[in-house]
mmCIF file of C-alpha atoms and ligand atoms in Angstrom:
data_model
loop_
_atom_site.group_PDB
_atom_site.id
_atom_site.type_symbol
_atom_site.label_atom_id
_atom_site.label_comp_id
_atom_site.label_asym_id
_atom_site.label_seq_id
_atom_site.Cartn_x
_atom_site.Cartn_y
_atom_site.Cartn_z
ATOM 1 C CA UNK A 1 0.000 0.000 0.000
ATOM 2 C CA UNK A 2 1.364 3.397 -0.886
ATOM 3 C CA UNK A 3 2.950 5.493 2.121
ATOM 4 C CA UNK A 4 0.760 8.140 3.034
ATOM 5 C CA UNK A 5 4.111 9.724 5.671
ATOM 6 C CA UNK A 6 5.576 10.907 1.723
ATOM 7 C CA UNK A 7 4.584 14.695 1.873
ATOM 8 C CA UNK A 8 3.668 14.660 -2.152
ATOM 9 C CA UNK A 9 1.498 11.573 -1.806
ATOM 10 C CA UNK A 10 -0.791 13.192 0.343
ATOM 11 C CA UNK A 11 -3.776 15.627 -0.625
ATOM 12 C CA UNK A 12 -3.326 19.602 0.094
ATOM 13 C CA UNK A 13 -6.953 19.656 0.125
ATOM 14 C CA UNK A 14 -9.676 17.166 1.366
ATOM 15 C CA UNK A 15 -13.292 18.018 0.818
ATOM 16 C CA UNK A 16 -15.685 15.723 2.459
ATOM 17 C CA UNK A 17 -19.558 15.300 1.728
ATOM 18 C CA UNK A 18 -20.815 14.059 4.826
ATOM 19 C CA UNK A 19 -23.055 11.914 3.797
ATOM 20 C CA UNK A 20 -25.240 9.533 5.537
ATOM 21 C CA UNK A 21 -25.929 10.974 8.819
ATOM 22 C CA UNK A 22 -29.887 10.529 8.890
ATOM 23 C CA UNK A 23 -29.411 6.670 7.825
ATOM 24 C CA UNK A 24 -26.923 6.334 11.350
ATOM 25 C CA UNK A 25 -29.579 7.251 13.102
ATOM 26 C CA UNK A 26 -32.712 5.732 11.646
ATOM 27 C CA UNK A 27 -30.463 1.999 11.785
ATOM 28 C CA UNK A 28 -29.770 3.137 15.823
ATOM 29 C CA UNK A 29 -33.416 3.618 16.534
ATOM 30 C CA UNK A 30 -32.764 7.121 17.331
ATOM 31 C CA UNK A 31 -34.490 9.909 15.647
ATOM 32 C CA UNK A 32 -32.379 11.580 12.815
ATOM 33 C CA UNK A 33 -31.117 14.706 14.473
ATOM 34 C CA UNK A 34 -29.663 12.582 16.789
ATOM 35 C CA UNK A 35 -27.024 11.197 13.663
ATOM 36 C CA UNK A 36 -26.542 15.213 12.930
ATOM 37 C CA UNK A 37 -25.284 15.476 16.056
ATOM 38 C CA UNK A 38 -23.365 12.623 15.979
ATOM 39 C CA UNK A 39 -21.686 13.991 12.790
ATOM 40 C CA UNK A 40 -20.596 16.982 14.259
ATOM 41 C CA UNK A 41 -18.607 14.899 17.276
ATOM 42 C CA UNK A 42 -16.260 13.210 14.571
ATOM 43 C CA UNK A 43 -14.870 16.543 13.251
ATOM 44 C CA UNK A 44 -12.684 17.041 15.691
ATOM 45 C CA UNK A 45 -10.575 14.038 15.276
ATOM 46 C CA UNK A 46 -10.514 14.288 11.799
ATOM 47 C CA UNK A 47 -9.282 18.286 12.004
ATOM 48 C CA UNK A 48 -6.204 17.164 14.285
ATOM 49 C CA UNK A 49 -5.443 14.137 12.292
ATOM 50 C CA UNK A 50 -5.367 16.392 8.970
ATOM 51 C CA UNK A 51 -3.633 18.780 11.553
ATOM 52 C CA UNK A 52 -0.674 15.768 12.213
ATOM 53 C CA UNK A 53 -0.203 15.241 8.592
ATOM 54 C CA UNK A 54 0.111 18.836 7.559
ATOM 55 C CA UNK A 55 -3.124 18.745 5.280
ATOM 56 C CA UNK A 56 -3.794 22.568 4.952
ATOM 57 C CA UNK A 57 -7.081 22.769 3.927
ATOM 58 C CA UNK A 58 -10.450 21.039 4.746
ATOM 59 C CA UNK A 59 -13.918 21.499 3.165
ATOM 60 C CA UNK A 60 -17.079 20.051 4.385
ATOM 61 C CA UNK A 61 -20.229 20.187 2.823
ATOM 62 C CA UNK A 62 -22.724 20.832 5.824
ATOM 63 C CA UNK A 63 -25.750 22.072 4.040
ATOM 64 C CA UNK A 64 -26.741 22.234 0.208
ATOM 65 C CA UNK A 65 -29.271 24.713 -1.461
ATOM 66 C CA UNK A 66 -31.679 21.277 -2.245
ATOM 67 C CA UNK A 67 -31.412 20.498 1.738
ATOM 68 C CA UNK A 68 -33.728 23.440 2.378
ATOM 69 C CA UNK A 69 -36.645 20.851 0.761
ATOM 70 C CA UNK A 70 -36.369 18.870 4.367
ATOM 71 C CA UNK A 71 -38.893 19.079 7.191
ATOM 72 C CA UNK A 72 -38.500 21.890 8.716
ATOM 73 C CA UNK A 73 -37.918 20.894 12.344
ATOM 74 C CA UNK A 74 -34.303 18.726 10.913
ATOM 75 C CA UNK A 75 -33.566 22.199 8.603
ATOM 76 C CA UNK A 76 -33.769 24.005 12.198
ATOM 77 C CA UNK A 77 -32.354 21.856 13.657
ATOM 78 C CA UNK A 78 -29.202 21.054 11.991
ATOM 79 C CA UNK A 79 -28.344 25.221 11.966
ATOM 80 C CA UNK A 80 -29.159 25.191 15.779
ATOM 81 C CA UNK A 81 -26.493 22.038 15.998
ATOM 82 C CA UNK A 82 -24.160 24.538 13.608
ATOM 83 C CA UNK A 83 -25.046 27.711 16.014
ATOM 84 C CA UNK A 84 -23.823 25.413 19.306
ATOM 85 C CA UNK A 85 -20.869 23.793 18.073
ATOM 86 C CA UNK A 86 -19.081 26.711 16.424
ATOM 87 C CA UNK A 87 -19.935 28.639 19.696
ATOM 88 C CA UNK A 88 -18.527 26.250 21.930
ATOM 89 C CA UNK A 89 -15.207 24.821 19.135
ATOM 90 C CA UNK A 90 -13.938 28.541 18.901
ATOM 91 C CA UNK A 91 -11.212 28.532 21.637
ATOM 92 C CA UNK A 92 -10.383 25.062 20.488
ATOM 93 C CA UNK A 93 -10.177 26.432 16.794
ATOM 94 C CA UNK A 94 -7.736 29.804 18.025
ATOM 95 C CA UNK A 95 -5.590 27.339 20.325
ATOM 96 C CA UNK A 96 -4.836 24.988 17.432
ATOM 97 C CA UNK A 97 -4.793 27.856 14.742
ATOM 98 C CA UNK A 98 -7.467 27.182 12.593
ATOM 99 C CA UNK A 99 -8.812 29.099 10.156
ATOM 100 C CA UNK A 100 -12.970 28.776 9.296
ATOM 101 C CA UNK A 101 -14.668 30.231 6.817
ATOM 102 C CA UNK A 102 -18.005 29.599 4.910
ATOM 103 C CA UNK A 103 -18.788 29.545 1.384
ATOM 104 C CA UNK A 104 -22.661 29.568 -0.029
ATOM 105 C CA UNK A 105 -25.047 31.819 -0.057
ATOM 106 C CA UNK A 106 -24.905 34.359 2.966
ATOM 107 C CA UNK A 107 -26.664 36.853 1.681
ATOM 108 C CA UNK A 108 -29.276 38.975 3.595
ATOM 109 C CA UNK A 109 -31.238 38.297 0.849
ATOM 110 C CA UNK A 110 -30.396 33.713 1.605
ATOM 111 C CA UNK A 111 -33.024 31.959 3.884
ATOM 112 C CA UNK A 112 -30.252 32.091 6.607
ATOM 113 C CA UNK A 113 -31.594 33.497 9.889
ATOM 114 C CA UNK A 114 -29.745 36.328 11.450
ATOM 115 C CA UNK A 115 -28.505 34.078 14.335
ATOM 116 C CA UNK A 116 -26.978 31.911 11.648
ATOM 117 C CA UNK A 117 -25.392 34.460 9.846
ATOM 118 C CA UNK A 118 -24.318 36.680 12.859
ATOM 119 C CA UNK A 119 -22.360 33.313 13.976
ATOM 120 C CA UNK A 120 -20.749 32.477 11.047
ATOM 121 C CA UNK A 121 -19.306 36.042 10.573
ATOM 122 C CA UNK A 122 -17.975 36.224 14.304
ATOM 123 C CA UNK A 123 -16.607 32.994 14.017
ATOM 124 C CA UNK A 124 -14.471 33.769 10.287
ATOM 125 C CA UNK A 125 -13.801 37.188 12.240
ATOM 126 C CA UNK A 126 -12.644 35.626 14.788
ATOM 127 C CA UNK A 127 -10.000 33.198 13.396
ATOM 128 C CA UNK A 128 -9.323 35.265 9.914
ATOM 129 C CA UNK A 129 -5.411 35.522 11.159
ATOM 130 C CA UNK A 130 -5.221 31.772 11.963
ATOM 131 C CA UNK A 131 -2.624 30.291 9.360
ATOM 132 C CA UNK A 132 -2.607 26.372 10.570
ATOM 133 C CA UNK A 133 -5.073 24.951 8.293
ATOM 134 C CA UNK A 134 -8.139 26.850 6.557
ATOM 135 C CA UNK A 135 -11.526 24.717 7.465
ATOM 136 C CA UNK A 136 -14.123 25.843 4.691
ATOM 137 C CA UNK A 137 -17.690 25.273 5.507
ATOM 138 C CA UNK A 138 -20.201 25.201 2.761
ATOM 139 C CA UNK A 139 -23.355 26.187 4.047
ATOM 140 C CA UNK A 140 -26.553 26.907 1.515
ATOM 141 C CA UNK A 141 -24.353 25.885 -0.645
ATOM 142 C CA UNK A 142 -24.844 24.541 -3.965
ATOM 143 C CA UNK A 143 -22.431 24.555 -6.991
ATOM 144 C CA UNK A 144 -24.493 25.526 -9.647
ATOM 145 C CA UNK A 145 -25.911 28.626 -7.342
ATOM 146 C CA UNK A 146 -22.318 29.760 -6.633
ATOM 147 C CA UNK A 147 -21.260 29.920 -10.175
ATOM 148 C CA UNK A 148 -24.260 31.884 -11.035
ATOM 149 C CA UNK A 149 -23.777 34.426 -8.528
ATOM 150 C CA UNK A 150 -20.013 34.310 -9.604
ATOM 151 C CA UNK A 151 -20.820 34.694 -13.428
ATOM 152 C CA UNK A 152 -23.374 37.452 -12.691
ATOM 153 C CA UNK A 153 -21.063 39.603 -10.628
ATOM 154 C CA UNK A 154 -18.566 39.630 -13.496
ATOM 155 C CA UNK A 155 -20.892 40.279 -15.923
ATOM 156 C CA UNK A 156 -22.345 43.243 -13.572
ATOM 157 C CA UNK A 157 -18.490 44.630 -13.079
ATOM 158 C CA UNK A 158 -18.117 44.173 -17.213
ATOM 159 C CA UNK A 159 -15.599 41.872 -16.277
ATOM 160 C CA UNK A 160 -13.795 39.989 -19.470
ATOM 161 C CA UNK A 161 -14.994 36.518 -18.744
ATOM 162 C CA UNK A 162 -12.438 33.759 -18.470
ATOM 163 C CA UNK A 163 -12.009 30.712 -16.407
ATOM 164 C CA UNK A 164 -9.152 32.711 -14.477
ATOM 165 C CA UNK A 165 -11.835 35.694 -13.717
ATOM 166 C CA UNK A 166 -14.711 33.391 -13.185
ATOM 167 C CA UNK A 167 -12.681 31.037 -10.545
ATOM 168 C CA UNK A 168 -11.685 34.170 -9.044
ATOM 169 C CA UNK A 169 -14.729 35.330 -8.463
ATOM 170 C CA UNK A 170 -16.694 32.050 -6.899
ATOM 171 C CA UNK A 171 -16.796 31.823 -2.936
ATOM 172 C CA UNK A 172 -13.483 29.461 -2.583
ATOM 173 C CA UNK A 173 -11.403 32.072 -4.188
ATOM 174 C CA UNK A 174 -7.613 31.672 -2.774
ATOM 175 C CA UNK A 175 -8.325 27.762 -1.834
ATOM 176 C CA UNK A 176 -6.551 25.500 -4.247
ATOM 177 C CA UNK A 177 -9.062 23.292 -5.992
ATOM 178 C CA UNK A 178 -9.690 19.846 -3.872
ATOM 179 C CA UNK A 179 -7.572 16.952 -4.733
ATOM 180 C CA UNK A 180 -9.353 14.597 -3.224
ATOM 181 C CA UNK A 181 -13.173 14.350 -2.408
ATOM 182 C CA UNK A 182 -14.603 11.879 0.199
ATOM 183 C CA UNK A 183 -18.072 11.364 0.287
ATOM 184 C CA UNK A 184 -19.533 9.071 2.817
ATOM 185 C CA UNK A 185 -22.752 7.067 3.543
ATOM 186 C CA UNK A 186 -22.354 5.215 0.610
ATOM 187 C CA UNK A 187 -23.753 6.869 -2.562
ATOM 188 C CA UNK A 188 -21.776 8.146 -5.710
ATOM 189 C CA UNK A 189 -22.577 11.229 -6.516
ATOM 190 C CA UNK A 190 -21.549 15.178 -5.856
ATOM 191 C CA UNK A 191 -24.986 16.640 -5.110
ATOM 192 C CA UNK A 192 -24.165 19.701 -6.516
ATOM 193 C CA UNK A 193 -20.981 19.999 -4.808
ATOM 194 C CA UNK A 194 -18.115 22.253 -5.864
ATOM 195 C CA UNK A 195 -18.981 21.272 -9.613
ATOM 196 C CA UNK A 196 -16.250 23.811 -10.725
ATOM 197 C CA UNK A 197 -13.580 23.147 -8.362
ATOM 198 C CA UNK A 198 -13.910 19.272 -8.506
ATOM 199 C CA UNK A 199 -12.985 18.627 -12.358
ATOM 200 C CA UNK A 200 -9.581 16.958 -11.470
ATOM 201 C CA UNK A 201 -10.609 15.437 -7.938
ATOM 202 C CA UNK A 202 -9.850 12.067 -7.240
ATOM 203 C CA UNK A 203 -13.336 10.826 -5.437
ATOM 204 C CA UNK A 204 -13.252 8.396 -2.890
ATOM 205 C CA UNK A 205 -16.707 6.896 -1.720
ATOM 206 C CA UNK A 206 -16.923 5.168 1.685
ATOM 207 C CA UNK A 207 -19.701 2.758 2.206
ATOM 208 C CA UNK A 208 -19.014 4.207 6.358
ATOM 209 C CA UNK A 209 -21.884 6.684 7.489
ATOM 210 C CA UNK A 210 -20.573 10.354 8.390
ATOM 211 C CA UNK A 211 -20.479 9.751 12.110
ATOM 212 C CA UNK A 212 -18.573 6.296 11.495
ATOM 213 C CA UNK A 213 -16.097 7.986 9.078
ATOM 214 C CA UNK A 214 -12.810 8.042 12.289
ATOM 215 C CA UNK A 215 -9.198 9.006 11.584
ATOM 216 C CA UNK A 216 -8.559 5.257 10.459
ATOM 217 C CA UNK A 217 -11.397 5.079 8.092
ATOM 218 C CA UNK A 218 -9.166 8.913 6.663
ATOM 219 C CA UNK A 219 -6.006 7.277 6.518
ATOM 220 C CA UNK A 220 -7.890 4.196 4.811
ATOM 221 C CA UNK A 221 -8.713 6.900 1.802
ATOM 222 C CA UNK A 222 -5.206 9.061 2.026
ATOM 223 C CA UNK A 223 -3.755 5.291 1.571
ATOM 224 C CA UNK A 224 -6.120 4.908 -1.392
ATOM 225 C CA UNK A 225 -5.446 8.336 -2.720
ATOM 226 C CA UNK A 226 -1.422 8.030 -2.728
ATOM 227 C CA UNK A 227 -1.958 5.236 -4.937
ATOM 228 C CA UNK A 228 -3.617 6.695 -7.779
ATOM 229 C CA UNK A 229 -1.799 8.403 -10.633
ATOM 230 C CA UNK A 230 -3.180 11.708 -11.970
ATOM 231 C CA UNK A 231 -2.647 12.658 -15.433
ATOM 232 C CA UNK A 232 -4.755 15.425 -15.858
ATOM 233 C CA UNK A 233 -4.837 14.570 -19.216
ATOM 234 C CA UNK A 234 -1.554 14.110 -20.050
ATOM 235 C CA UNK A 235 0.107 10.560 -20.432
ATOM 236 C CA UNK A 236 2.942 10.964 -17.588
ATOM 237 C CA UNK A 237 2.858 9.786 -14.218
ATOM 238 C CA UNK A 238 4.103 12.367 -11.747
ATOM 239 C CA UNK A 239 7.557 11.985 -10.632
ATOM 240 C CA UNK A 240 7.168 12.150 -7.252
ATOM 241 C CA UNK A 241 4.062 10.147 -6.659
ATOM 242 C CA UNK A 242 6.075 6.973 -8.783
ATOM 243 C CA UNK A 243 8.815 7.860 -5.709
ATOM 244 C CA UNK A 244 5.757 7.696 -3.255
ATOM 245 C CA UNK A 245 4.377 4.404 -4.518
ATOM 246 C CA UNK A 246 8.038 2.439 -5.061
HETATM 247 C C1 IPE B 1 -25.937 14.457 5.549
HETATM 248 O O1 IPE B 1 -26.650 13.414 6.126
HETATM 249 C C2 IPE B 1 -26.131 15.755 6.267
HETATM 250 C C3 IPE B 1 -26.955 16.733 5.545
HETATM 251 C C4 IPE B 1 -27.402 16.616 4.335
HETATM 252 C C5 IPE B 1 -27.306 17.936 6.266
HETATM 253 P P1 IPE B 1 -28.128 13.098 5.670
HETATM 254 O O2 IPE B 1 -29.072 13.840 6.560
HETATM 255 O O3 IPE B 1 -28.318 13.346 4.226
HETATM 256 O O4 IPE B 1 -28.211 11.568 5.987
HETATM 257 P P2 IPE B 1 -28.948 10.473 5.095
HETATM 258 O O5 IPE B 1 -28.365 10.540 3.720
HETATM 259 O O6 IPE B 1 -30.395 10.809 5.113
HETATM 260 O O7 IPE B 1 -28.626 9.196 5.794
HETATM 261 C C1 IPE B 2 -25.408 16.073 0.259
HETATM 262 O O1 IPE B 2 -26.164 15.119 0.908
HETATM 263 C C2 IPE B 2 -25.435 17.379 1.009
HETATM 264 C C3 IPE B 2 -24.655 17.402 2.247
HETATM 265 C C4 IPE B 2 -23.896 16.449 2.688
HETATM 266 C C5 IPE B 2 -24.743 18.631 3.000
HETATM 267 P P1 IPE B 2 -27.694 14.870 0.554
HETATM 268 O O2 IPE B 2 -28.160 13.772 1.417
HETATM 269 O O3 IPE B 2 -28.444 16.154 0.616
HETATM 270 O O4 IPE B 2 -27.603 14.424 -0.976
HETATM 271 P P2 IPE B 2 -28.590 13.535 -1.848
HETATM 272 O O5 IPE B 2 -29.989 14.071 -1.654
HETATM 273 O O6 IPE B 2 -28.469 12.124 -1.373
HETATM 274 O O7 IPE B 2 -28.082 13.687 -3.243
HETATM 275 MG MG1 MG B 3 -28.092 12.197 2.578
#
């Protein structure tokens, strides 16, 4: 199995769709926010393992656009989990350095309450000088809605459209595109999911739910990861990653 220690063979950005939450529960006999809760309690170990390699950045889809189409007591519920944790993970996110911000739509304008949105900009205010790792949280966030809003702003600033400009102006501008996309829970697809960013992402699907995905179940997928050879559509291996995998 490749050797995820090698510095090259290992992602510089992980984003994970976690995936599978509501499924937990419902199998535990325990009502579905229950398994949203449960998701939140394995992002801490995951954070400091990517911490240990020296992974810099981290993406996790927490909520799409579509998710809005959900009873309303989980939708409230799930930004009331969101509201608690980032209250309470703050100090632990300034003592280990980490950076948070949140891509989607956050507009006054989005269905976001004011309590969400009030939270989410203390807590990027808050940790904006961090420089350990940048966690990105995609919240009302859906792919196809982010490019829109990126294509119309160009178009409003008569902006010379290229992919340069447009990828400049979508929410994760200044994060490098994802290597490596995990989704959990056990289905294969992106959901609308950084469609732009994710055109040479390796995708790794686990068949784990979200609150069963641990650090071992990570290092299971960084294993997987170093042994695949991206081309990008060229015919050479890279050099380092044949190193990696000898
Ligand atoms: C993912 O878990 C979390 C969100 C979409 C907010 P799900 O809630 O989709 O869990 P399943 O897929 O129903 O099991
Ligand atoms: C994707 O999961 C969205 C998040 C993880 C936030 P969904 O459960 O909403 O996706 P579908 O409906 O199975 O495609
Ligand atoms: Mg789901």
């Amino acid at each position: 199995m490749a050797d995820i220690t090698f510095p090259h063979a290992l992602p510089r950005h992980i984003a994970f769709i976690m995936d599978g939450n509501g499924r937990w529960a419902t199998r535990a006999g325990l009502p579905r926010l229950k398994g949203h809760a449960a998701g939140m309690d394995v992002l801490h170990g995951l954070c400091d393992e990517c911490l240990g390699l020296g992974i810099p950045c981290l993406t996790f889809y927490a909520f799409s656009t579509e998710n809005w189409s959900r009873p309303w007591d989980e939708v409230a519920g799930i930004f009331n989990l969101l509201e608690v944790y980032f209250q309470r993970e703050l100090k632990n996110l300034m003592a280990k350095g980490i950076r948070v911000q949140f891509i989607g739509d956050h507009s006054e304008e989005s269905r976001l309450s004011a309590e969400t949105r009030s939270m989410m900009e203390r807590v990027e205010a808050a940790t904006k000088g961090n420089t350990a790792m940048t966690v990105t949280v995609a919240l009302n966030y859906g792919g196809r809605e982010e490019i829109l809003r990126a294509a119309q702003r160009l178009v409003e600033s008569h902006t010379p459209l290229t992919a340069e400009t447009l990828a400049a102006a979508l929410d994760t501008c200044g994060l490098p595109d994802p290597d490596l996309i995990i989704r959990t829970g056990g289905e294969q697809r992106l959901s609308n999911f950084l469609l732009w960013q994710s055109s040479y992402a390796e995708l790794y699907f686990s068949p784990l739910a979200w609150p069963e995905f641990g650090a071992a179940a990570l290092r299971e997928a960084l294993a997987d990861y170093a042994g695949r050879q991206r081309r990008f559509g060229g015919l050479v291996p890279d050099k380092d990653k044949a190193v990696a995998q000898a």
